[in-house]
Tab-separated table of C-alpha atoms and ligand atoms in Angstrom:
chain	number	residue	atom	x	y	z
O	1	MET	CA	-18.512	95.942	105.773
O	2	PHE	CA	-18.894	92.638	107.624
O	3	LYS	CA	-21.987	92.184	109.785
O	4	LYS	CA	-20.731	89.437	112.059
O	5	ILE	CA	-17.202	88.201	112.841
O	6	LEU	CA	-16.232	85.040	114.670
O	7	ILE	CA	-13.054	85.342	116.721
O	8	ALA	CA	-11.180	82.026	116.580
O	9	ASN	CA	-9.040	82.704	119.626
O	10	ARG	CA	-9.105	83.248	123.381
O	11	GLY	CA	-7.441	85.415	126.003
O	12	GLU	CA	-6.537	89.060	125.696
O	13	ILE	CA	-6.310	89.037	121.891
O	14	ALA	CA	-9.901	87.777	121.578
O	15	VAL	CA	-11.014	90.605	123.876
O	16	ARG	CA	-8.959	93.119	121.879
O	17	ILE	CA	-10.638	92.051	118.619
O	18	ILE	CA	-14.146	92.002	120.120
O	19	ARG	CA	-13.679	95.548	121.405
O	20	CYS	CA	-12.607	96.735	117.971
O	21	CYS	CA	-15.591	95.040	116.280
O	22	LYS	CA	-17.955	96.770	118.701
O	23	GLU	CA	-16.448	100.122	117.805
O	24	MET	CA	-17.058	99.281	114.140
O	25	SER	CA	-20.664	98.172	114.825
O	26	ILE	CA	-19.844	94.604	113.823
O	27	GLU	CA	-21.478	91.772	115.776
O	28	THR	CA	-19.149	89.253	117.403
O	29	VAL	CA	-19.159	85.520	118.056
O	30	ALA	CA	-16.760	84.124	120.655
O	31	VAL	CA	-15.729	80.486	120.715
O	32	TYR	CA	-14.551	78.846	123.909
O	33	SER	CA	-13.434	75.600	125.473
O	34	THR	CA	-15.135	74.215	128.569
O	35	ALA	CA	-12.195	75.581	130.609
O	36	ASP	CA	-12.944	79.112	129.357
O	37	ALA	CA	-16.730	79.160	129.890
O	38	THR	CA	-16.538	82.174	132.220
O	39	SER	CA	-13.772	84.025	130.353
O	40	LEU	CA	-13.992	87.694	129.515
O	41	HIS	CA	-14.102	87.131	125.749
O	42	VAL	CA	-17.199	84.954	126.230
O	43	GLN	CA	-18.841	87.623	128.365
O	44	LEU	CA	-18.056	90.502	126.007
O	45	ALA	CA	-19.064	88.910	122.698
O	46	ASP	CA	-22.641	89.168	121.406
O	47	GLU	CA	-22.836	85.387	121.075
O	48	ALA	CA	-20.626	82.545	122.265
O	49	VAL	CA	-20.294	78.903	121.265
O	50	CYS	CA	-18.567	76.117	123.164
O	51	ILE	CA	-16.309	74.285	120.717
O	52	GLY	CA	-14.935	71.491	122.892
O	53	PRO	CA	-12.930	70.451	125.927
O	54	ALA	CA	-9.949	72.306	127.373
O	55	LYS	CA	-7.210	70.724	125.244
O	56	THR	CA	-6.463	73.077	122.329
O	57	SER	CA	-6.437	70.219	119.815
O	58	ASP	CA	-10.055	69.502	120.801
O	59	SER	CA	-11.251	73.121	120.876
O	60	TYR	CA	-9.292	76.139	119.634
O	61	LEU	CA	-7.577	74.014	116.975
O	62	ASN	CA	-10.756	72.132	116.075
O	63	MET	CA	-11.433	73.602	112.639
O	64	GLU	CA	-14.638	71.669	112.032
O	65	ASN	CA	-16.294	72.902	115.206
O	66	ILE	CA	-15.168	76.484	114.664
O	67	LEU	CA	-16.336	76.549	111.045
O	68	SER	CA	-19.705	75.013	111.832
O	69	ALA	CA	-20.237	77.543	114.656
O	70	ALA	CA	-19.440	80.367	112.231
O	71	MET	CA	-21.762	79.036	109.527
O	72	THR	CA	-24.615	78.204	111.861
O	73	LEU	CA	-24.562	81.698	113.325
O	74	GLY	CA	-24.264	83.402	109.938
O	75	CYS	CA	-20.809	84.962	110.297
O	76	ASP	CA	-19.269	86.553	107.232
O	77	ALA	CA	-15.662	86.608	108.441
O	78	ILE	CA	-13.274	84.947	110.903
O	79	HIS	CA	-10.434	86.694	112.732
O	80	PRO	CA	-7.803	84.172	113.862
O	81	GLY	CA	-5.870	86.426	116.298
O	82	PHE	CA	-2.317	85.129	116.897
O	83	GLY	CA	-1.044	81.655	117.719
O	84	LEU	CA	-3.569	78.791	117.444
O	85	LEU	CA	-4.928	78.667	113.846
O	86	SER	CA	-3.625	82.071	112.761
O	87	GLU	CA	-0.819	80.672	110.609
O	88	ASN	CA	-2.642	77.549	109.475
O	89	SER	CA	-3.113	77.718	105.698
O	90	THR	CA	-5.636	74.875	105.652
O	91	PHE	CA	-7.839	76.850	108.015
O	92	ALA	CA	-7.473	80.030	105.951
O	93	ARG	CA	-8.533	78.111	102.819
O	94	LEU	CA	-11.436	76.330	104.532
O	95	VAL	CA	-12.828	79.617	105.823
O	96	GLU	CA	-12.922	80.897	102.232
O	97	GLU	CA	-14.338	77.609	100.898
O	98	CYS	CA	-17.164	77.922	103.413
O	99	GLY	CA	-18.022	81.276	101.848
O	100	MET	CA	-16.554	83.460	104.593
O	101	THR	CA	-13.565	85.823	104.672
O	102	PHE	CA	-10.362	84.928	106.501
O	103	ILE	CA	-8.988	88.122	108.087
O	104	GLY	CA	-5.384	87.643	107.036
O	105	PRO	CA	-3.324	86.792	103.972
O	106	SER	CA	-4.021	83.998	101.473
O	107	GLY	CA	-3.344	80.365	102.311
O	108	ASP	CA	-0.571	80.319	99.700
O	109	VAL	CA	1.330	83.192	101.318
O	110	ILE	CA	0.869	81.625	104.768
O	111	ASP	CA	2.456	78.436	103.387
O	112	GLN	CA	5.362	80.259	101.774
O	113	MET	CA	6.203	82.414	104.798
O	114	GLY	CA	5.370	79.657	107.293
O	115	ASN	CA	8.233	77.603	105.940
O	116	LYS	CA	11.137	79.752	107.049
O	117	SER	CA	13.668	78.263	104.681
O	118	VAL	CA	11.303	78.854	101.725
O	119	ALA	CA	10.707	82.393	103.035
O	120	ARG	CA	14.479	83.003	102.998
O	121	GLU	CA	14.707	81.975	99.369
O	122	MET	CA	11.812	84.244	98.436
O	123	MET	CA	13.408	87.176	100.231
O	124	ILE	CA	16.689	86.628	98.385
O	125	LYS	CA	14.675	86.847	95.143
O	126	ALA	CA	12.920	89.997	96.363
O	127	GLY	CA	16.306	91.623	97.057
O	128	VAL	CA	15.982	91.695	100.849
O	129	PRO	CA	19.164	90.887	102.838
O	130	VAL	CA	18.962	87.534	104.663
O	131	VAL	CA	21.373	85.968	107.164
O	132	PRO	CA	24.048	83.925	105.343
O	133	GLY	CA	22.904	80.318	105.560
O	134	SER	CA	21.893	77.152	103.775
O	135	PRO	CA	20.160	77.353	100.410
O	136	GLY	CA	16.854	75.735	101.411
O	137	SER	CA	16.739	73.014	104.040
O	138	ILE	CA	19.525	70.600	104.974
O	139	LYS	CA	19.006	66.864	104.651
O	140	ASP	CA	21.330	65.559	107.371
O	141	GLU	CA	24.228	66.290	109.751
O	142	LYS	CA	26.797	65.701	107.023
O	143	GLU	CA	25.367	68.304	104.686
O	144	GLY	CA	24.776	70.645	107.625
O	145	LYS	CA	28.433	70.460	108.644
O	146	GLN	CA	29.608	71.105	105.087
O	147	ILE	CA	27.488	74.255	104.870
O	148	ALA	CA	28.435	75.343	108.391
O	149	LYS	CA	32.089	75.148	107.377
O	150	GLN	CA	31.419	77.313	104.334
O	151	ILE	CA	29.521	80.024	106.207
O	152	GLY	CA	31.775	79.753	109.256
O	153	TYR	CA	30.990	79.019	112.909
O	154	PRO	CA	29.077	79.894	115.024
O	155	VAL	CA	25.863	78.833	113.285
O	156	LEU	CA	22.230	78.555	114.322
O	157	ILE	CA	20.372	75.349	113.464
O	158	LYS	CA	16.712	76.246	112.945
O	159	ALA	CA	13.408	74.485	112.262
O	160	SER	CA	11.731	75.534	108.993
O	161	ALA	CA	8.359	75.321	110.749
O	162	GLY	CA	9.681	77.071	113.884
O	163	GLY	CA	7.889	79.607	116.054
O	164	GLY	CA	7.862	80.868	119.632
O	165	GLY	CA	11.638	80.493	119.860
O	166	ARG	CA	11.377	76.685	119.672
O	167	GLY	CA	13.350	74.276	117.524
O	168	MET	CA	16.615	76.221	117.305
O	169	ARG	CA	20.089	75.585	118.720
O	170	PRO	CA	23.330	77.528	118.344
O	171	CYS	CA	26.496	75.619	117.490
O	172	TYR	CA	29.948	77.115	118.033
O	173	GLN	CA	32.197	74.352	116.659
O	174	GLU	CA	32.001	71.301	114.412
O	175	GLU	CA	32.444	68.836	117.318
O	176	ASP	CA	29.111	69.972	118.792
O	177	PHE	CA	27.159	69.949	115.537
O	178	ASP	CA	25.605	66.473	115.711
O	179	LEU	CA	24.193	66.938	119.192
O	180	ALA	CA	22.858	70.452	118.512
O	181	TYR	CA	21.275	69.278	115.256
O	182	GLN	CA	19.611	66.266	116.859
O	183	THR	CA	18.305	68.268	119.823
O	184	ALA	CA	16.862	71.008	117.618
O	185	LYS	CA	15.363	68.452	115.237
O	186	ALA	CA	13.734	66.472	118.064
O	187	GLU	CA	12.254	69.664	119.516
O	188	ALA	CA	10.928	70.667	116.088
O	189	LYS	CA	9.301	67.260	115.647
O	190	ALA	CA	7.692	67.469	119.092
O	191	CYS	CA	6.489	71.084	118.770
O	192	PHE	CA	5.508	71.332	115.111
O	193	GLY	CA	5.268	67.748	113.870
O	194	ASP	CA	7.766	68.817	111.188
O	195	ASP	CA	11.526	68.418	111.581
O	196	ASP	CA	12.748	70.022	108.379
O	197	MET	CA	15.854	72.045	109.362
O	198	TYR	CA	17.951	74.860	107.902
O	199	LEU	CA	21.074	76.772	108.870
O	200	GLU	CA	21.861	80.410	109.493
O	201	LYS	CA	25.004	82.106	110.635
O	202	LEU	CA	24.596	82.991	114.309
O	203	ILE	CA	24.695	86.766	114.508
O	204	LEU	CA	26.479	87.676	117.732
O	205	ASN	CA	24.799	90.041	120.196
O	206	PRO	CA	22.145	91.234	117.749
O	207	LYS	CA	19.081	93.321	118.293
O	208	HIS	CA	15.707	92.015	117.154
O	209	ILE	CA	14.139	94.743	115.029
O	210	GLU	CA	10.838	94.112	113.266
O	211	PHE	CA	8.718	96.239	110.947
O	212	GLN	CA	4.937	96.347	110.969
O	213	ILE	CA	3.434	96.490	107.516
O	214	LEU	CA	-0.083	96.904	106.151
O	215	ALA	CA	-1.036	95.869	102.632
O	216	ASP	CA	-4.443	96.209	101.027
O	217	ASN	CA	-5.965	94.136	98.224
O	218	TYR	CA	-4.997	96.778	95.656
O	219	GLY	CA	-1.222	96.522	95.974
O	220	HIS	CA	-0.709	99.438	98.382
O	221	VAL	CA	1.836	98.645	101.076
O	222	ILE	CA	3.004	100.873	103.924
O	223	HIS	CA	5.175	100.302	106.974
O	224	LEU	CA	4.441	101.641	110.434
O	225	GLY	CA	7.953	101.828	111.767
O	226	GLU	CA	9.845	99.336	113.854
O	227	ARG	CA	9.644	97.571	117.192
O	228	ASP	CA	12.726	96.636	119.181
O	229	CYS	CA	12.008	93.223	120.729
O	230	SER	CA	15.497	92.420	121.947
O	231	ILE	CA	14.561	91.765	125.574
O	232	GLN	CA	13.983	88.044	125.194
O	233	ARG	CA	14.311	84.893	127.211
O	234	ARG	CA	15.182	81.804	125.209
O	235	ASN	CA	14.437	83.615	121.962
O	236	GLN	CA	10.988	84.629	123.180
O	237	LYS	CA	10.072	88.255	123.601
O	238	MET	CA	9.403	89.734	127.046
O	239	ILE	CA	9.634	93.515	126.630
O	240	GLU	CA	9.179	95.428	123.389
O	241	GLU	CA	9.567	99.086	122.578
O	242	ALA	CA	8.987	101.430	119.666
O	243	PRO	CA	10.777	103.134	118.105
O	244	SER	CA	14.229	101.575	118.566
O	245	ARG	CA	17.091	103.674	119.869
O	246	ALA	CA	19.434	101.671	117.674
O	247	LEU	CA	18.061	103.066	114.398
O	248	SER	CA	18.991	106.356	112.796
O	249	GLN	CA	16.304	107.922	110.633
O	250	GLU	CA	18.328	106.871	107.619
O	251	LEU	CA	18.517	103.227	108.708
O	252	ARG	CA	14.804	103.256	109.612
O	253	GLU	CA	13.916	104.374	106.114
O	254	LYS	CA	16.189	101.796	104.519
O	255	MET	CA	14.839	98.907	106.603
O	256	GLY	CA	11.268	100.156	106.151
O	257	GLN	CA	11.732	100.131	102.380
O	258	ASP	CA	13.095	96.585	102.556
O	259	ALA	CA	10.095	95.529	104.657
O	260	ILE	CA	7.815	96.920	101.953
O	261	LYS	CA	9.894	95.157	99.303
O	262	ALA	CA	9.503	91.901	101.234
O	263	ALA	CA	5.724	92.268	101.414
O	264	LYS	CA	5.405	93.247	97.750
O	265	GLY	CA	7.693	90.387	96.730
O	266	VAL	CA	5.161	87.844	98.010
O	267	HIS	CA	2.041	89.835	97.003
O	268	TYR	CA	1.175	90.149	100.655
O	269	ARG	CA	-2.132	91.450	101.898
O	270	ASN	CA	-3.406	92.395	105.374
O	271	ALA	CA	-1.189	93.099	108.419
O	272	GLY	CA	2.184	91.401	108.701
O	273	THR	CA	5.549	91.708	110.384
O	274	ILE	CA	8.996	91.454	108.850
O	275	GLU	CA	11.540	90.398	111.471
O	276	PHE	CA	15.222	91.293	111.183
O	277	VAL	CA	18.307	90.858	113.337
O	278	LEU	CA	20.551	93.919	113.460
O	279	ASP	CA	24.234	93.345	114.179
O	280	GLN	CA	26.586	95.653	116.018
O	281	GLU	CA	27.910	97.169	112.790
O	282	GLY	CA	24.439	98.238	111.672
O	283	ASN	CA	23.951	95.387	109.169
O	284	TYR	CA	20.502	93.884	109.191
O	285	TYR	CA	19.171	90.569	107.961
O	286	PHE	CA	15.676	89.180	107.411
O	287	ILE	CA	14.905	86.222	109.716
O	288	GLU	CA	11.182	85.611	109.182
O	289	MET	CA	7.809	87.061	108.341
O	290	ASN	CA	4.834	86.627	110.666
O	291	THR	CA	1.624	86.527	108.642
O	292	ARG	CA	-0.731	87.661	111.409
O	293	ILE	CA	-1.286	90.301	114.038
O	294	GLN	CA	1.561	90.250	116.547
O	295	VAL	CA	1.426	90.116	120.353
O	296	GLU	CA	3.279	93.436	120.581
O	297	HIS	CA	1.130	95.323	118.037
O	298	PRO	CA	-0.128	97.847	120.663
O	299	ILE	CA	3.204	99.691	120.886
O	300	THR	CA	2.952	100.468	117.169
O	301	GLU	CA	-0.616	101.657	117.706
O	302	MET	CA	0.571	103.924	120.523
O	303	ILE	CA	3.223	105.692	118.434
O	304	THR	CA	1.318	105.847	115.127
O	305	GLY	CA	-2.300	106.281	116.280
O	306	VAL	CA	-3.339	103.546	113.820
O	307	ASP	CA	-5.727	100.837	115.080
O	308	LEU	CA	-4.153	97.773	113.481
O	309	ILE	CA	-7.071	95.408	114.105
O	310	ARG	CA	-9.438	97.901	112.509
O	311	GLU	CA	-7.150	98.121	109.472
O	312	GLN	CA	-7.010	94.314	109.278
O	313	ILE	CA	-10.801	94.163	109.160
O	314	ARG	CA	-11.096	96.996	106.629
O	315	ILE	CA	-8.503	95.422	104.342
O	316	ALA	CA	-10.235	92.027	104.539
O	317	ALA	CA	-13.492	93.788	103.585
O	318	ASN	CA	-11.776	94.932	100.385
O	319	LEU	CA	-11.453	98.563	101.413
O	320	LYS	CA	-8.452	100.620	100.395
O	321	LEU	CA	-5.802	101.488	102.981
O	322	ASN	CA	-6.801	104.515	105.023
O	323	TYR	CA	-3.202	105.771	105.055
O	324	GLN	CA	-0.376	106.712	102.726
O	325	GLN	CA	3.217	106.285	103.878
O	326	SER	CA	3.430	110.066	104.337
O	327	ASP	CA	0.542	109.918	106.865
O	328	ILE	CA	2.575	107.744	109.233
O	329	HIS	CA	4.499	109.725	111.865
O	330	LEU	CA	6.132	108.137	114.882
O	331	GLN	CA	5.116	110.081	117.978
O	332	GLY	CA	6.903	109.622	121.306
O	333	HIS	CA	7.921	106.261	122.693
O	334	ALA	CA	5.971	103.149	123.721
O	335	ILE	CA	6.953	100.120	125.805
O	336	GLU	CA	5.120	96.818	126.387
O	337	CYS	CA	5.791	94.351	129.193
O	338	ARG	CA	4.327	90.873	128.850
O	339	ILE	CA	3.018	89.647	132.190
O	340	ASN	CA	3.238	85.862	132.367
O	341	ALA	CA	1.848	83.457	134.965
O	342	GLU	CA	5.235	81.946	135.787
O	343	ASN	CA	7.819	81.948	138.547
O	344	PRO	CA	11.205	83.302	137.416
O	345	LYS	CA	12.797	82.059	140.648
O	346	GLU	CA	11.810	78.484	139.776
O	347	ASN	CA	13.163	78.492	136.258
O	348	PHE	CA	10.036	80.247	134.988
O	349	ARG	CA	7.754	77.377	135.933
O	350	PRO	CA	4.149	78.121	134.874
O	351	SER	CA	1.942	79.216	137.745
O	352	PRO	CA	-1.755	78.673	137.038
O	353	GLY	CA	-4.353	79.365	139.729
O	354	LYS	CA	-7.057	81.674	140.959
O	355	ILE	CA	-6.738	85.474	140.967
O	356	ASN	CA	-7.649	86.450	144.530
O	357	SER	CA	-7.318	90.152	144.101
O	358	LEU	CA	-6.461	92.389	141.227
O	359	HIS	CA	-5.633	96.019	140.658
O	360	ILE	CA	-5.168	97.210	137.079
O	361	PRO	CA	-3.360	100.545	136.881
O	362	GLY	CA	-4.519	103.389	134.670
O	363	GLY	CA	-3.539	106.952	133.923
O	364	PHE	CA	-2.408	109.053	130.989
O	365	GLY	CA	-0.721	106.995	128.276
O	366	VAL	CA	-1.414	103.645	129.958
O	367	ARG	CA	-3.095	100.643	128.336
O	368	VAL	CA	-3.545	97.199	129.863
O	369	ASP	CA	-4.741	94.417	127.537
O	370	THR	CA	-5.810	91.488	129.688
O	371	THR	CA	-8.575	88.999	130.428
O	372	LEU	CA	-7.996	88.963	134.160
O	373	TYR	CA	-10.655	89.747	136.712
O	374	GLN	CA	-10.938	88.978	140.395
O	375	GLY	CA	-11.846	85.315	140.816
O	376	TYR	CA	-10.595	84.368	137.338
O	377	GLN	CA	-8.911	80.996	137.140
O	378	VAL	CA	-5.678	81.010	135.089
O	379	SER	CA	-5.718	77.676	133.272
O	380	SER	CA	-2.719	75.417	132.859
O	381	HIS	CA	-3.905	74.457	129.372
O	382	TYR	CA	-2.906	77.642	127.586
O	383	ASP	CA	-0.132	80.129	127.023
O	384	SER	CA	1.122	81.697	130.250
O	385	MET	CA	0.819	85.284	128.986
O	386	ILE	CA	-2.056	86.796	131.004
O	387	ALA	CA	-1.651	90.534	130.474
O	388	LYS	CA	0.170	93.113	128.408
O	389	VAL	CA	1.032	96.410	130.035
O	390	ILE	CA	1.646	99.155	127.507
O	391	VAL	CA	2.721	102.747	128.132
O	392	HIS	CA	3.290	105.753	125.905
O	393	GLY	CA	5.504	108.697	126.822
O	394	ALA	CA	6.831	111.769	125.042
O	395	ASN	CA	10.275	110.146	124.943
O	396	ARG	CA	11.970	106.927	126.050
O	397	LEU	CA	12.852	108.087	129.554
O	398	GLU	CA	9.297	109.253	130.161
O	399	ALA	CA	7.980	105.906	128.953
O	400	ILE	CA	10.410	104.052	131.247
O	401	ARG	CA	9.330	106.171	134.236
O	402	LYS	CA	5.698	105.543	133.431
O	403	MET	CA	6.234	101.795	133.091
O	404	ARG	CA	8.025	101.728	136.466
O	405	ARG	CA	5.052	103.488	138.049
O	406	VAL	CA	2.554	101.145	136.398
O	407	LEU	CA	4.476	97.975	137.335
O	408	GLY	CA	4.756	99.283	140.884
O	409	GLU	CA	1.007	99.778	141.026
O	410	LEU	CA	-0.170	96.562	139.346
O	411	VAL	CA	-1.452	93.922	141.801
O	412	ILE	CA	-2.073	90.346	140.661
O	413	ASP	CA	-2.564	88.292	143.781
O	414	GLY	CA	-2.990	84.516	143.916
O	415	ILE	CA	-0.439	83.331	141.357
O	416	ASP	CA	3.250	83.946	140.621
O	417	THR	CA	4.134	86.276	137.763
O	418	ASN	CA	7.201	87.844	136.169
O	419	GLN	CA	6.050	91.320	137.267
O	420	GLU	CA	8.943	91.902	139.676
O	421	LEU	CA	11.468	90.779	137.087
O	422	GLN	CA	9.989	93.274	134.621
O	423	TYR	CA	10.186	95.992	137.293
O	424	LEU	CA	13.866	95.226	137.908
O	425	ILE	CA	14.686	95.293	134.190
O	426	LEU	CA	13.027	98.714	133.907
O	427	HIS	CA	15.425	99.903	136.641
O	428	HIS	CA	18.549	98.243	135.224
O	429	SER	CA	21.111	100.870	134.238
O	430	GLU	CA	22.102	99.059	131.029
O	431	TYR	CA	18.472	98.791	129.947
O	432	VAL	CA	17.896	102.448	130.718
O	433	LYS	CA	20.960	103.412	128.668
O	434	GLY	CA	19.690	101.299	125.795
O	435	HIS	CA	22.703	98.989	126.076
O	436	PHE	CA	21.034	95.685	125.401
O	437	ASP	CA	20.808	92.929	122.835
O	438	THR	CA	18.952	89.617	122.660
O	439	GLY	CA	21.301	88.185	125.312
O	440	PHE	CA	20.384	90.784	127.983
O	441	ILE	CA	18.224	88.565	130.219
O	442	GLU	CA	20.576	85.564	130.114
O	443	LYS	CA	23.529	87.850	130.869
O	444	HIS	CA	21.880	89.510	133.875
O	445	LEU	CA	19.664	86.663	135.067
O	446	ASP	CA	21.461	86.151	138.363
O	447	GLU	CA	21.265	89.761	139.487
O	448	LEU	CA	17.702	90.102	138.187
O	449	VAL	CA	16.263	86.891	139.600
O	450	ASN	CA	18.408	84.899	141.949
O	451	GLU	CA	19.956	87.631	144.037
O	452	GLN	CA	16.612	89.121	145.016
C	501	LIG	P1	5.226	87.347	118.363
C	501	LIG	O1	5.640	88.188	119.493
C	501	LIG	O2	6.210	87.351	117.261
C	501	LIG	O3	3.816	87.621	117.955
C	501	LIG	P2	5.462	85.327	120.295
C	501	LIG	O4	6.885	85.029	120.539
C	501	LIG	O5	4.749	86.189	121.222
C	501	LIG	O6	5.261	85.878	118.796
C	501	LIG	O7	4.628	84.039	120.278
C	501	LIG	C1	5.098	82.879	119.692
C	501	LIG	C2	3.928	82.110	119.223
C	501	LIG	O8	3.019	81.831	120.282
C	501	LIG	C3	3.198	82.899	118.199
C	501	LIG	O9	2.702	82.034	117.210
C	501	LIG	C4	2.109	83.531	119.004
C	501	LIG	O10	1.034	83.781	118.160
C	501	LIG	C5	1.816	82.471	120.046
C	501	LIG	N1	1.334	83.059	121.304
C	501	LIG	C6	1.961	83.913	122.118
C	501	LIG	N2	1.211	84.257	123.158
C	501	LIG	C7	0.029	83.605	123.009
C	501	LIG	C8	-1.192	83.536	123.759
C	501	LIG	N3	-1.367	84.224	124.870
C	501	LIG	N4	-2.175	82.752	123.307
C	501	LIG	C9	-2.009	82.051	122.174
C	501	LIG	N5	-0.898	82.078	121.442
C	501	LIG	C10	0.110	82.826	121.837
C	502	LIG	P1	10.533	82.268	115.860
C	502	LIG	O1	9.757	81.811	114.664
C	502	LIG	O2	10.639	81.239	116.905
C	502	LIG	O3	10.092	83.619	116.338
C	502	LIG	P2	12.850	83.608	114.706
C	502	LIG	O4	13.545	83.139	113.470
C	502	LIG	O5	12.004	84.806	114.596
C	502	LIG	O6	12.029	82.392	115.318
C	502	LIG	O7	13.947	83.837	115.835
C	502	LIG	C1	13.592	84.068	117.180
C	502	LIG	C2	14.744	84.792	117.876
C	502	LIG	O8	15.951	84.048	117.793
C	502	LIG	C3	15.093	86.133	117.262
C	502	LIG	O9	14.279	87.156	117.783
C	502	LIG	C4	16.534	86.311	117.663
C	502	LIG	O10	16.654	86.733	118.993
C	502	LIG	C5	17.064	84.898	117.565
C	502	LIG	N1	17.649	84.617	116.244
C	502	LIG	C6	17.027	84.097	115.173
C	502	LIG	N2	17.862	83.957	114.129
C	502	LIG	C7	19.068	84.403	114.551
C	502	LIG	C8	20.376	84.485	113.958
C	502	LIG	N3	20.610	84.067	112.716
C	502	LIG	N4	21.369	84.977	114.712
C	502	LIG	C9	21.162	85.379	115.982
C	502	LIG	N5	19.968	85.317	116.610
C	502	LIG	C10	18.929	84.830	115.906
C	503	LIG	MG1	10.130	85.397	115.280
């Protein structure tokens, strides 16, 4: 087993990984920017190294500084967390070239799955259903319109390098194609420095259903059930739950088998997520694979009892999977609410600032993954997600009741957050009935935000 792991990340996920390492008796090295000098991950790690100024390109994306910190301090592995360098194949390769282990898949698989139009092609070969769309990327508006006509409107114009819901635009008719294409392409260029685009049919009112998989270095692959991440704003997840009410046991098994097929098809190893959209007729289509630990991984941990970070580390250390598929049983129901430093009433404007007072709820079946403490300064330089509140109940209604209690109890004073919005969603009759799709927040935004 590894002796010392460097965590190339910040925020709650860095804390989550450090905690797991401690439980495995592995020493930890935190890296931090000058803006994060007093952060919780720095305080909890055995050692910490400043890797540069606040800007992520100078610090958390600075591969040279991170690698030299890891080598100087004698680390034998690096965990990239999510976001930042986690899906950067160059980084994954450099870690290995420096004689350390990258806790994740190979650089080649990161490249293949990181290009979403290449990933589509590979899934077609693996026999996994994908959304009807363009074969590979499209070279210009003209070709895009030809393909859109063939697959039929509405279509979704998407960036091959996309992530975080950025670089995609729906288009309902040919007249609007040029503008939608140019807007999506410009956003892709700005966000990812890569404006390669592809087309998918826009699935109307879908649910976002994703499967967690684990694959070891010996070809064993299992899935750990699904997460329903349909409560989204602008294609970005806000509330996730597991399991999904929309899946029968039969459909769960079918999709789970396809998720395993997808992972085997690309010789995947370590933890990964296969994302699907599920239409109203029960048809499902692959949209992308995330080659890293996911923000919402705790809800899977709650219903399966499997520590996913621990499994990631074990797999990277060449150990065999601890579990067979038959060991995985989904127990009860889990929900996660992402708490963001933002003001929903002002178009979700980010709200950095100092935490004046804080109360983190607890209780049976409650988990709060956060870096907040009283006096902590939420920086404007990083992602606005500051906490994840996770609950586990015997069934969905119990989990909803628990989440309402927890959101009612949570106090984060000093900045604006989306806590009240989350509370209102948890009380919305359509949400409670399970009547929601990816358009839920947009559809109910006025009653949830503006009429308060
Ligand atoms: P997912 O839920 O599929 O893991 P998200 O929509 O949460 O992805 O996030 C989109 C992208 O932003 C991902 O690459 C994710 O890793 C990254 N991201 C999300 N939250 C944070 C955060 N707090 N810090 C750094 N990166 C983040
Ligand atoms: P990202 O890499 O930004 O996470 P995804 O391809 O996973 O991009 O899509 C993000 C979200 O956009 C999905 O969760 C879903 O809500 C929506 N979406 C993506 N593709 C489609 C599609 N073909 N039809 C309808 N909605 C889609
Ligand atoms: Mg996605």
